Short mmCIF file of C-alpha atoms and ligand atoms in Angstrom, two decimals:
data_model
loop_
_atom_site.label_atom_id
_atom_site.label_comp_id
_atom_site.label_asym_id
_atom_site.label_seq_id
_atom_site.Cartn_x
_atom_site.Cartn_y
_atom_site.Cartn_z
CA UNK A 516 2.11 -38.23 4.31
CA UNK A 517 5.81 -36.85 4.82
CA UNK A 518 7.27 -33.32 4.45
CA UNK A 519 10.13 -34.70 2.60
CA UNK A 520 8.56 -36.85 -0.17
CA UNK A 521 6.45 -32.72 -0.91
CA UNK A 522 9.23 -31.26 -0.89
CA UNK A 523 11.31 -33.82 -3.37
CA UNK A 524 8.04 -33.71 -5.64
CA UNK A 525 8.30 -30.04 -5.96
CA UNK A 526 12.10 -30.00 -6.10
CA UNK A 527 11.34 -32.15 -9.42
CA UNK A 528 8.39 -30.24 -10.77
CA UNK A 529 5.88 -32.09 -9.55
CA UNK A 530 2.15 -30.69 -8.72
CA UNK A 531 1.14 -30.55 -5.44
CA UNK A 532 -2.23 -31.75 -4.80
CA UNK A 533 -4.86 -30.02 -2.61
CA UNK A 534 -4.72 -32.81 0.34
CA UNK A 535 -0.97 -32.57 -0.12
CA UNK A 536 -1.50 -28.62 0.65
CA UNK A 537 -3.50 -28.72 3.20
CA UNK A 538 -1.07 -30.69 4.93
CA UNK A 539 1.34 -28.62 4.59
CA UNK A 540 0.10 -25.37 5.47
CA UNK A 541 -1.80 -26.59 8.94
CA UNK A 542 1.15 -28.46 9.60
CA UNK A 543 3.67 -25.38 9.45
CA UNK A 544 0.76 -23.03 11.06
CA UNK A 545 0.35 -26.13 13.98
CA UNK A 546 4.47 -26.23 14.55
CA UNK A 547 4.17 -29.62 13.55
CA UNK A 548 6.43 -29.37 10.39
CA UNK A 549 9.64 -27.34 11.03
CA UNK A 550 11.37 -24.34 9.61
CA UNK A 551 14.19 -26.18 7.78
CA UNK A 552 11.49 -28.72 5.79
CA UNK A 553 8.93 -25.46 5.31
CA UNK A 554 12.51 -23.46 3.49
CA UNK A 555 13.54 -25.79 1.66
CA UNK A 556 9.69 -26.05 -0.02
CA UNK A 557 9.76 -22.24 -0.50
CA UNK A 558 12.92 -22.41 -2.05
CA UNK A 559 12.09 -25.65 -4.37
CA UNK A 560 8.67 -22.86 -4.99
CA UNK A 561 11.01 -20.29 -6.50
CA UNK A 562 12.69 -22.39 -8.60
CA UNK A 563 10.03 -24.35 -9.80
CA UNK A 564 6.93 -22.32 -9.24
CA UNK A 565 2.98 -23.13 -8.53
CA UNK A 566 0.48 -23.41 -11.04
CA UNK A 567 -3.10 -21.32 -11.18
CA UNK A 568 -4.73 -24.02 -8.90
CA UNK A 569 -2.03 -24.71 -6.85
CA UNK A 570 -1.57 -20.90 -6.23
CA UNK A 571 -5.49 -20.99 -5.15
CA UNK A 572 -5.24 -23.98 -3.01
CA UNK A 573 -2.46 -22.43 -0.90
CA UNK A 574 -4.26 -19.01 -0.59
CA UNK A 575 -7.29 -20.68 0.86
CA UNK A 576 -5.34 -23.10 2.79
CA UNK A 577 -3.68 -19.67 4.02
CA UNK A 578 -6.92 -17.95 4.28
CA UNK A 579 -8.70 -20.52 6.67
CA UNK A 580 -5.96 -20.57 8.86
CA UNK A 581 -7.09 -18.27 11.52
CA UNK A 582 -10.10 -15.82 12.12
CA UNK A 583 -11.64 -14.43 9.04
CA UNK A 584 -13.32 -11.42 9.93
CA UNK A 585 -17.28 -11.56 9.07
CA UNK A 586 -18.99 -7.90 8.20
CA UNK A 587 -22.15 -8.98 7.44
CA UNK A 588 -23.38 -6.50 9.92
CA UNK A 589 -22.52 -3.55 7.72
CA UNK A 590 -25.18 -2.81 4.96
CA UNK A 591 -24.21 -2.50 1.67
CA UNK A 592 -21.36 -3.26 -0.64
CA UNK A 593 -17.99 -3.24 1.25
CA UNK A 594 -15.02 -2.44 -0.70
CA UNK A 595 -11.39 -2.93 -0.28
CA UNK A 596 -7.92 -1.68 -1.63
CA UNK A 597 -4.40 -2.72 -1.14
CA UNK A 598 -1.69 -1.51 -2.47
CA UNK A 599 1.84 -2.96 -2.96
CA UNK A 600 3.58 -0.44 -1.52
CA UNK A 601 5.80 2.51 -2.20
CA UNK A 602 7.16 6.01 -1.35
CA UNK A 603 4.90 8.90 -0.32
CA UNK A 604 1.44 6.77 -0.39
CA UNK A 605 -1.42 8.15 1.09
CA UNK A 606 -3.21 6.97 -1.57
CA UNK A 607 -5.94 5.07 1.10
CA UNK A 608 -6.32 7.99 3.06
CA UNK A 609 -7.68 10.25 0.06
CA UNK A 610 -9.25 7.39 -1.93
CA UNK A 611 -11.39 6.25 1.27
CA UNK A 612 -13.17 9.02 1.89
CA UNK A 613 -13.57 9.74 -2.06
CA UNK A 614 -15.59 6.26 -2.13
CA UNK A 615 -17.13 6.40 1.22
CA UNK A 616 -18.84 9.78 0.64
CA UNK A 617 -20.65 8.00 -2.65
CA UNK A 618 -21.76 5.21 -0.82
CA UNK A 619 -19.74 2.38 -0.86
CA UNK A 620 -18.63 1.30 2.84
CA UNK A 621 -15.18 1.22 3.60
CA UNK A 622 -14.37 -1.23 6.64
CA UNK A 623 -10.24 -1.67 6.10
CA UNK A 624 -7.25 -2.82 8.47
CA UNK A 625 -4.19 -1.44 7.29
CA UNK A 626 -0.11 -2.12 8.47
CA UNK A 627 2.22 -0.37 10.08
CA UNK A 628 5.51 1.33 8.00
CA UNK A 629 8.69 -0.49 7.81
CA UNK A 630 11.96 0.79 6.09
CA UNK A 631 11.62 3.32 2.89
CA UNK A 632 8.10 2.64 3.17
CA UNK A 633 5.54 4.60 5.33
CA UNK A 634 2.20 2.98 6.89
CA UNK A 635 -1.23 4.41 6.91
CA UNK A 636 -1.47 3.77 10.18
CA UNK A 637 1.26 5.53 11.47
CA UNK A 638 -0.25 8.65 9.24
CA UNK A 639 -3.34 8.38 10.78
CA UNK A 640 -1.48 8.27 14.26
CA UNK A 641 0.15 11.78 13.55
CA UNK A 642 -3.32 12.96 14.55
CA UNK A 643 -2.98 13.68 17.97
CA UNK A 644 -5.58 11.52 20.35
CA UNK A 645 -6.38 9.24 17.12
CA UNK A 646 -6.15 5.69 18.02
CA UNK A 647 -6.31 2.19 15.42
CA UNK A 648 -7.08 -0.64 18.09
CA UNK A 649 -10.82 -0.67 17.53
CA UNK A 650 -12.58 -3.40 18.93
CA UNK A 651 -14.91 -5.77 16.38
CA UNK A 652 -18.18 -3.76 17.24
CA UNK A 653 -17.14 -0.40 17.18
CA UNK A 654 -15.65 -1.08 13.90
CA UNK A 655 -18.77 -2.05 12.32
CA UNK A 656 -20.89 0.75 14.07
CA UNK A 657 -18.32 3.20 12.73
CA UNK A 658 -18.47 1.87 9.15
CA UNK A 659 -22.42 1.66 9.62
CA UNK A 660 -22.20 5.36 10.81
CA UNK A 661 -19.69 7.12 8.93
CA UNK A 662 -18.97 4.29 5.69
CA UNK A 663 -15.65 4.07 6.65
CA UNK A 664 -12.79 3.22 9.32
CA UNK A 665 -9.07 2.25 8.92
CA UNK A 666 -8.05 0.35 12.13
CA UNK A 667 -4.78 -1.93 12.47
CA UNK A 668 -5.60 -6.04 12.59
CA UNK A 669 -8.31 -7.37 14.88
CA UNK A 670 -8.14 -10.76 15.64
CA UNK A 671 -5.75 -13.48 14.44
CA UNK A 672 -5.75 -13.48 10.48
CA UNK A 673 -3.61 -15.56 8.53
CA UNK A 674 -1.54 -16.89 11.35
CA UNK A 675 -0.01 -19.05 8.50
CA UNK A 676 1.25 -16.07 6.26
CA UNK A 677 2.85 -14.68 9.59
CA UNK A 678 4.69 -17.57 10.03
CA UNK A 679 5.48 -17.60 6.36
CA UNK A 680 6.10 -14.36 5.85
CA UNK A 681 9.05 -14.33 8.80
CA UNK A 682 10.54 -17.38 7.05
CA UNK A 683 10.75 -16.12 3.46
CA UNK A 684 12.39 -13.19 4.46
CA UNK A 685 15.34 -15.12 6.05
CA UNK A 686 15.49 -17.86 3.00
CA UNK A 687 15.65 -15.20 0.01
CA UNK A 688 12.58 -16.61 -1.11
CA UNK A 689 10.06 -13.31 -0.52
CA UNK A 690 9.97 -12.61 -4.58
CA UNK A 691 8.34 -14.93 -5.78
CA UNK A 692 5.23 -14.19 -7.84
CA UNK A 693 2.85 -17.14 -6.66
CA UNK A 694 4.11 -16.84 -2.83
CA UNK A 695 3.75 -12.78 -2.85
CA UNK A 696 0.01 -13.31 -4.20
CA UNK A 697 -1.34 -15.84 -1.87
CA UNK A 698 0.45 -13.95 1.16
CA UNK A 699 -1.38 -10.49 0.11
CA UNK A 700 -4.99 -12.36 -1.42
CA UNK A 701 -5.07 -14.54 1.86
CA UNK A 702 -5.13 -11.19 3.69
CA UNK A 703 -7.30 -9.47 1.76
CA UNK A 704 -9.96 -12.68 1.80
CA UNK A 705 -9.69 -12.79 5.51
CA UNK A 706 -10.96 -8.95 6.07
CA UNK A 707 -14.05 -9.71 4.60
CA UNK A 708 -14.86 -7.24 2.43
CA UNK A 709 -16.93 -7.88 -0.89
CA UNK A 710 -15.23 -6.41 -3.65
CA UNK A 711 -11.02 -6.27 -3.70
CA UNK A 712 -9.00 -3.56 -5.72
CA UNK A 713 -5.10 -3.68 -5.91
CA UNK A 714 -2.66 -1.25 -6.85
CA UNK A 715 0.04 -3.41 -8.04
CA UNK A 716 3.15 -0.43 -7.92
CA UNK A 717 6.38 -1.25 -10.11
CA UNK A 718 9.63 0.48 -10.35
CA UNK A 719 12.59 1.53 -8.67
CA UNK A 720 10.35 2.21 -5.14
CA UNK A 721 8.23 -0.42 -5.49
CA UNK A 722 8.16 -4.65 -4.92
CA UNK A 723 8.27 -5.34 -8.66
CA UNK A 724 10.46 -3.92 -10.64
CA UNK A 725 9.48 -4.00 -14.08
CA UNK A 726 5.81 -3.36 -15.62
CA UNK A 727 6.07 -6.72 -17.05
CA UNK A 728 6.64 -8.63 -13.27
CA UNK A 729 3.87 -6.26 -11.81
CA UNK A 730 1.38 -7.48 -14.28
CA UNK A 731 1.74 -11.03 -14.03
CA UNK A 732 1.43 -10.74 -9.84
CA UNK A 733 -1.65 -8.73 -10.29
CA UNK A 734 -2.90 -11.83 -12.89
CA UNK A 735 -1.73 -14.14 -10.05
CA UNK A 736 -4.18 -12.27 -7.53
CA UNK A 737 -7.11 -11.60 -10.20
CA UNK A 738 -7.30 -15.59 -11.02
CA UNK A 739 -6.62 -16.09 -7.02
CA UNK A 740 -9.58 -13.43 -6.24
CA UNK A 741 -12.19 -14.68 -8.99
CA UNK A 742 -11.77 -18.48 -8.04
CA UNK A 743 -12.36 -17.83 -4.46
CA UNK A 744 -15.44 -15.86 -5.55
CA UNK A 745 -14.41 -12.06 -5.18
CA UNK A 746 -14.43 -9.16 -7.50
CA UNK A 747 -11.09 -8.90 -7.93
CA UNK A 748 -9.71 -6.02 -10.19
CA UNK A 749 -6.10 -4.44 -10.47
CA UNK A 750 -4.22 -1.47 -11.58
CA UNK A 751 -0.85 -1.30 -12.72
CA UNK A 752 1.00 1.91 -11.47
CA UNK A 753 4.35 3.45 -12.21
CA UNK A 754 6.47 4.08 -8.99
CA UNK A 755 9.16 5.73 -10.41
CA UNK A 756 9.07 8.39 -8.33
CA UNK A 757 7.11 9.67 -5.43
CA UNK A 758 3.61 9.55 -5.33
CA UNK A 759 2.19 13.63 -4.69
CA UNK A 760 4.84 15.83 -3.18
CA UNK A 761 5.02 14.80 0.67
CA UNK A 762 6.65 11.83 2.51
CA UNK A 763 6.60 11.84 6.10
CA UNK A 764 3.66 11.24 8.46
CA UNK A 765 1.98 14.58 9.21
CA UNK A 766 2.98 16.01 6.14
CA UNK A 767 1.15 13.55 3.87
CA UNK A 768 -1.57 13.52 6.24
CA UNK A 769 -1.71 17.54 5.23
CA UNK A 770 -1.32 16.55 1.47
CA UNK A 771 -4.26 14.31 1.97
CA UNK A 772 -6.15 17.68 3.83
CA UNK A 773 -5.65 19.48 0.57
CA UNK A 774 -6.42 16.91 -1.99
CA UNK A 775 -9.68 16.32 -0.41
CA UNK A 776 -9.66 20.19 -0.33
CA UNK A 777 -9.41 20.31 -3.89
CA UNK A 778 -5.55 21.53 -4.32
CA UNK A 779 -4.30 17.86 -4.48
CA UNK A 780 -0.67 17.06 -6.50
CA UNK A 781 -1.95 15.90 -9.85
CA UNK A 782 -0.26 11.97 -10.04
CA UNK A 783 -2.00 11.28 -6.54
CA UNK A 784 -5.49 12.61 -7.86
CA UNK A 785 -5.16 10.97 -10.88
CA UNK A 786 -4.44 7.15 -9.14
CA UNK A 787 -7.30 8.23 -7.25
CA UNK A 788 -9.74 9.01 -9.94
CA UNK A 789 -8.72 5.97 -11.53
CA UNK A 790 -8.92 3.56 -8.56
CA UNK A 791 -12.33 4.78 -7.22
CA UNK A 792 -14.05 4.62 -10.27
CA UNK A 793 -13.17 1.07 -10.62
CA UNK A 794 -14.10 0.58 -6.38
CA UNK A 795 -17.51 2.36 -7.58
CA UNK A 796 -18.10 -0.05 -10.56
CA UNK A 797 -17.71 -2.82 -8.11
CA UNK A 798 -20.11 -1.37 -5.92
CA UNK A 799 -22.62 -1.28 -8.67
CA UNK A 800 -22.83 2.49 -7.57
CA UNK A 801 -22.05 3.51 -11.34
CA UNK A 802 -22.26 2.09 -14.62
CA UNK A 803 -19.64 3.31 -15.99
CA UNK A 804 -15.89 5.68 -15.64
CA UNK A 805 -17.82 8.80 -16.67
CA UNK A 806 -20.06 8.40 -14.60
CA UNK A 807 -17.58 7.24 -11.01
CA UNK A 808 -15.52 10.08 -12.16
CA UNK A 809 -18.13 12.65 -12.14
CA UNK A 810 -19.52 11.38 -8.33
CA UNK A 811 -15.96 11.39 -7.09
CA UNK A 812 -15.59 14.75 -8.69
CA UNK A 813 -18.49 15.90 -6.75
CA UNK A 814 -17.46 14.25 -3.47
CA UNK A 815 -14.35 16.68 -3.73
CA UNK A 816 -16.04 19.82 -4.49
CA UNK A 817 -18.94 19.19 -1.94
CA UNK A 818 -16.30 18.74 0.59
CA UNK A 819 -18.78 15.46 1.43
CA UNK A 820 -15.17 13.24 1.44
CA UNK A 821 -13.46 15.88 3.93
CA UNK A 822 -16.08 15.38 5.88
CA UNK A 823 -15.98 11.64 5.83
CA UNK A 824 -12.34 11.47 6.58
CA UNK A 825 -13.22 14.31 9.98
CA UNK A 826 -15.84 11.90 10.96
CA UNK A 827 -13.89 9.05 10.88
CA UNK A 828 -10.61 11.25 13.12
CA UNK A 829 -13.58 11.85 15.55
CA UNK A 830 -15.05 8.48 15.60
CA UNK A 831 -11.71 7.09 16.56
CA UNK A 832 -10.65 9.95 19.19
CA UNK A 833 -9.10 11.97 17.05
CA UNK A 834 -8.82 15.77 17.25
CA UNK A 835 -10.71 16.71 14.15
CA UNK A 836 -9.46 19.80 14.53
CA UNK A 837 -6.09 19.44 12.58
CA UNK A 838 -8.55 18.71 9.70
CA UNK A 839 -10.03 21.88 9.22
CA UNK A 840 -6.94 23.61 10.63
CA UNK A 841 -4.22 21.63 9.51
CA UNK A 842 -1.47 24.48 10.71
CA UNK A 843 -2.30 22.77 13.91
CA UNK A 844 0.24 20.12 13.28
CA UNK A 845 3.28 20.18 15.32
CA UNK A 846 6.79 22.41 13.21
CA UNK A 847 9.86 20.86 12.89
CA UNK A 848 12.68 22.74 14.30
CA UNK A 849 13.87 23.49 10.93
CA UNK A 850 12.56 23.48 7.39
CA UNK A 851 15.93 23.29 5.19
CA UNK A 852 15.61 24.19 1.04
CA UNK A 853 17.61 21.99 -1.14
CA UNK A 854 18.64 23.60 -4.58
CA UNK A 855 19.40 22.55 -8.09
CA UNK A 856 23.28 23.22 -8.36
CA UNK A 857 22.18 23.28 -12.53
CA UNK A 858 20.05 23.86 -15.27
CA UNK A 859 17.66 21.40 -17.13
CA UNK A 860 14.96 18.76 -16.84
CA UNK A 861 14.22 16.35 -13.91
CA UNK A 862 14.73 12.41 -16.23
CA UNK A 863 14.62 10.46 -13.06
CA UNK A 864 13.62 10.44 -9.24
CA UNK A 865 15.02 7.88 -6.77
CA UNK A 866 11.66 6.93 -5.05
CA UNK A 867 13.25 4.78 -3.17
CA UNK A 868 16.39 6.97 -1.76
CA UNK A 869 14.01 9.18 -0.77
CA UNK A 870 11.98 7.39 1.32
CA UNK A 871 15.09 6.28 3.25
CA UNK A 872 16.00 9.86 3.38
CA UNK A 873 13.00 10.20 5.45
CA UNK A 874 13.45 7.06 7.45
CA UNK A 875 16.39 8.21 8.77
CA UNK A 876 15.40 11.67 9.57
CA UNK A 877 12.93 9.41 12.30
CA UNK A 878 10.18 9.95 9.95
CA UNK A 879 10.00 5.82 9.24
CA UNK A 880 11.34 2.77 11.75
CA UNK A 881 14.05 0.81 10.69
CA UNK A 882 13.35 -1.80 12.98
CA UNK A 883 9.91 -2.85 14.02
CA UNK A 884 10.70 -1.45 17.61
CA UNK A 885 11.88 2.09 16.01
CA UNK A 886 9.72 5.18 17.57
CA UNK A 887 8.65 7.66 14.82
CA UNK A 888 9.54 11.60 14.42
CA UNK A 889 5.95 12.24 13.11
CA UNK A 890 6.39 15.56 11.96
CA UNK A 891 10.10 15.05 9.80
CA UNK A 892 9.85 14.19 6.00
CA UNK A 893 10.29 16.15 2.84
CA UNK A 894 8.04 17.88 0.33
CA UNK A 895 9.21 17.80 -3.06
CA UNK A 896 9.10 20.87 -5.43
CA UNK A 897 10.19 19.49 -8.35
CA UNK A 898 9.53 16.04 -10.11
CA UNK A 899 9.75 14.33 -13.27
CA UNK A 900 9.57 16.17 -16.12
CA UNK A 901 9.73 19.65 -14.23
CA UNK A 902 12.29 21.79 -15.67
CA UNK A 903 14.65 23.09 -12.94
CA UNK A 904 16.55 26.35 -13.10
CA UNK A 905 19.71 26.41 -11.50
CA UNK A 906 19.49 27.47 -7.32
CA UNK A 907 15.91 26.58 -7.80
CA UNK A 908 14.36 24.36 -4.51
CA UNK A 909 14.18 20.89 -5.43
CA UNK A 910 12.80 20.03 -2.44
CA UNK A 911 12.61 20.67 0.80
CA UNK A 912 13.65 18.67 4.08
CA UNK A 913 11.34 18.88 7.51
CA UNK A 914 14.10 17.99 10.21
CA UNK A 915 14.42 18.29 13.97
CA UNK A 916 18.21 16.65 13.94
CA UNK A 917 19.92 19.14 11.04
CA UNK A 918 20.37 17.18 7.69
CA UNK A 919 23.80 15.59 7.52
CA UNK A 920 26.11 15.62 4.55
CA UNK A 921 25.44 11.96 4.02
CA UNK A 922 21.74 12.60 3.85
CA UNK A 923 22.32 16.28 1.54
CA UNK A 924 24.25 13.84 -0.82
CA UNK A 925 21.88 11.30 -1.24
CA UNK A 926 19.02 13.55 -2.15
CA UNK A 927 21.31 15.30 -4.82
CA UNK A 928 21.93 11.71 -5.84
CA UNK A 929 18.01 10.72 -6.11
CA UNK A 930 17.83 13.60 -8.23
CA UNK A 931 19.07 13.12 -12.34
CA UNK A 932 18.93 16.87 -14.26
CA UNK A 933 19.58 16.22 -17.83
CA UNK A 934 19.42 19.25 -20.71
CA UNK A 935 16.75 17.41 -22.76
CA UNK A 936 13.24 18.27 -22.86
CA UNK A 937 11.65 14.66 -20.66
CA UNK A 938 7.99 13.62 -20.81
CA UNK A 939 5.93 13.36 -17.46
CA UNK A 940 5.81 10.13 -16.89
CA UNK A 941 2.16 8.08 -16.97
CA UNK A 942 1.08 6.98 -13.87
CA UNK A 943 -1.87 4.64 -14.49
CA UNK A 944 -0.01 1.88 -16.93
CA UNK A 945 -3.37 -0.45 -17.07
CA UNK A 946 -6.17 -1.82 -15.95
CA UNK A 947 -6.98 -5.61 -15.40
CA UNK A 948 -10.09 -7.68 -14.38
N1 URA B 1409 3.32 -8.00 0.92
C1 URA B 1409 2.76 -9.07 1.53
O1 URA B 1409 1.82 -8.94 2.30
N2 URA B 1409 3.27 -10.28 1.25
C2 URA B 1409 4.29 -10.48 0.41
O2 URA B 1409 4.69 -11.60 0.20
C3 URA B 1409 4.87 -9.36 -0.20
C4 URA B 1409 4.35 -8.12 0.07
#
């Protein structure tokens, strides 16, 4: 078999067949095919696509090649969520201990932030002593323990996507519907958890752009999920704007404090609600959303979710202090209040803007070698639909390095005031399985 006569195939429309896959995956992943026969394949991809089984084939072509992390050793129904991405998202970190403290075992590896968008690990990091490299063992004691842990990636999974992953994003060929699902499912296969829930995020903050693009990758990853024998469920979620009111590291980490304190921002509860009655549902833990909503309800108000989320900080040397006394967390040198220069309703949020706002206040890394400021970031006041009186704080700006002009002028730019009355926007668009 040759490289070339694949890639002319595909350049024509052909199908690829499985043996013809399999070839070419372990021979990029082995360094016997190079990187100018593997781009020009992704590229003849995005023009010509892969169908349903091809899109399959590759995932588990993807999937098997490295370790794929067995948790067999933790009882009970393990359940996983990923989400595409976006500004302000601590959506994990409030949503794990929600479904933990009903019962369902949480045993995720999460990433590291890069550009407008933060990482839950690097949240989890602003907790002073907490650390994420947790060997195999420990991981599965902890989950055992306390139902859940969020560590960074053990062992070598998906050495292929790696690879991959560092190609497409020199060959403009990262969007691209069926390469973006098997590069996320492939991951999500390899952790080894039983059930898999996505947040597939569109908007101006987000991967996809348009509701229409964000359904047909989570129908990629749904058909990917249930032919490789996973419960495999999506929601569609607007990321038009922020999700809850803080972006920065220690700041979200206190927004996730007070949600699971019951004074949580309303948008992140409510993507919460919605995503861990579907995780309970595919724990067989409840029949049905009246039900999962009532137990997660309960898990707030009994503080039984705090608590997981301090016994996970503790289990992986946290302080578990700056839980119950989140004032504990290191003060920027200044805390600087932006205000509306007029009068009206908020129609649109840059998401996006923002979150680079924050990046280069030190809260994010531009480059994968960037430190991080954990304590910088802003908490919005007003969002969406608010209406804004004139001199009113919009938001406000956590800095240790001033706030430039530059920096003042994008956040009045991320911010459109209009005199008409604007709907909030909905946050959960739809459901699939
Ligand atoms: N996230 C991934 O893990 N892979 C992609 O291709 C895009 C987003």
């Amino acid at each position: 078999m040759y490289m070339v006569d694949l890639i002319q195939k595909k350049r024509d429309g052909g199908i690829l067949s499985d043996e013809e896959i399999h070839f070419m995956i372990d021979g990029y992943t082995n360094n016997r095919i190079p990187d100018y026969q593997m781009s020009a394949m992704l590229m003849a991809i995005c023009f010509q696509g892969l169908n349903k089984h091809e899109t399959v084939v590759l995932t588990d072509e993807m999937l098997h090649s490295g370790d794929i992390i067995d948790l067999s050793e933790i009882d009970g129904i393990k359940v996983d969520k990923h989400s595409t991405g976006g500004v302000g998202d601590k959506t994990s970190l409030v949503l794990g201990p929600m479904v933990a403290a009903c019962g369902c075992k949480v045993a995720k590896m999460s990433g590291r932030g890069l550009g407008h968008t933060g990482g839950t690990l690097d949240k989890l990091e602003s907790i002073p002593g907490l650390h994420v490299d947790v060997s195999k063992q420990d991981f599965i004691k902890q989950v055992n323990s306390c139902h859940l842990a969020i560590i960074g990636q053990s062992g070598e999974l998906v050495p292929a996507d790696k690879k991959l992953y560092a190609l497409r994003d020199v060959t403009a060929t990262v969007s691209c519907i069926p390469l973006i699902a098997s590069s996320i499912m492939s991951k999500k296969l390899a952790s080894g958890s039983d059930t898999i829930l996505l947040d597939v995020k569109y908007g101006e903050g987000a991967f996809m752009k348009t509701k229409e693009d964000a359904k047909i990758l989570a129908q990629t990853m749904i058909d990917i999920g249930k032919s490789l024998n996973k419960d495999t469920r999506a929601l569609i979620s607007n990321m038009n704007e922020p999700l809850g009111n803080a972006i920065g590291n220690s700041l979200e980490i206190k927004e996730v404090i007070d949600t699971l304190n019951g004074h949580g921002p309303k948008d992140l509860l409510e993507l919460c609600f919605h995503a861990g009655s579907q995780m309970l549902m595919q724990a067989h833990i409840a029949d049905n959303e009246i039900v999962a909503r009532k137990m997660l309800q309960d898990a707030i108000d009994s503080k039984k979710a705090l608590r997981c989320l301090q016994a996970m900080v503790k289990a992986q040397g946290g302080d578990d202090a700056y839980i119950t006394h989140p004032e504990l967390f290191p003060k920027t040198k200044e805390v600087i209040s932006i205000r509306s220069h007029s009068t009206g309703y908020v129609k649109s949020l840059n998401a996006l803007s923002l979150g680079i706002v924050s990046m280069k206040l030190g809260g994010g890394r531009m480059v994968k070698e960037d430190s991080i400021d954990y304590s910088v970031g802003l908490v919005l006041n007003k969002k969406i639909g608010d209406f804004v009186s004139k001199d009113d704080v919009l938001l406000k700006v956590y800095t240790n390095t001033g706030l430039s002009k530059e920096l003042a002028d994008n956040i009045y730019d991320a911010y459109e005031i209009v005199d008409e009355y604007v709907n909030k926007p909905v946050l959960v668009e739809d459901i699939m399985k």
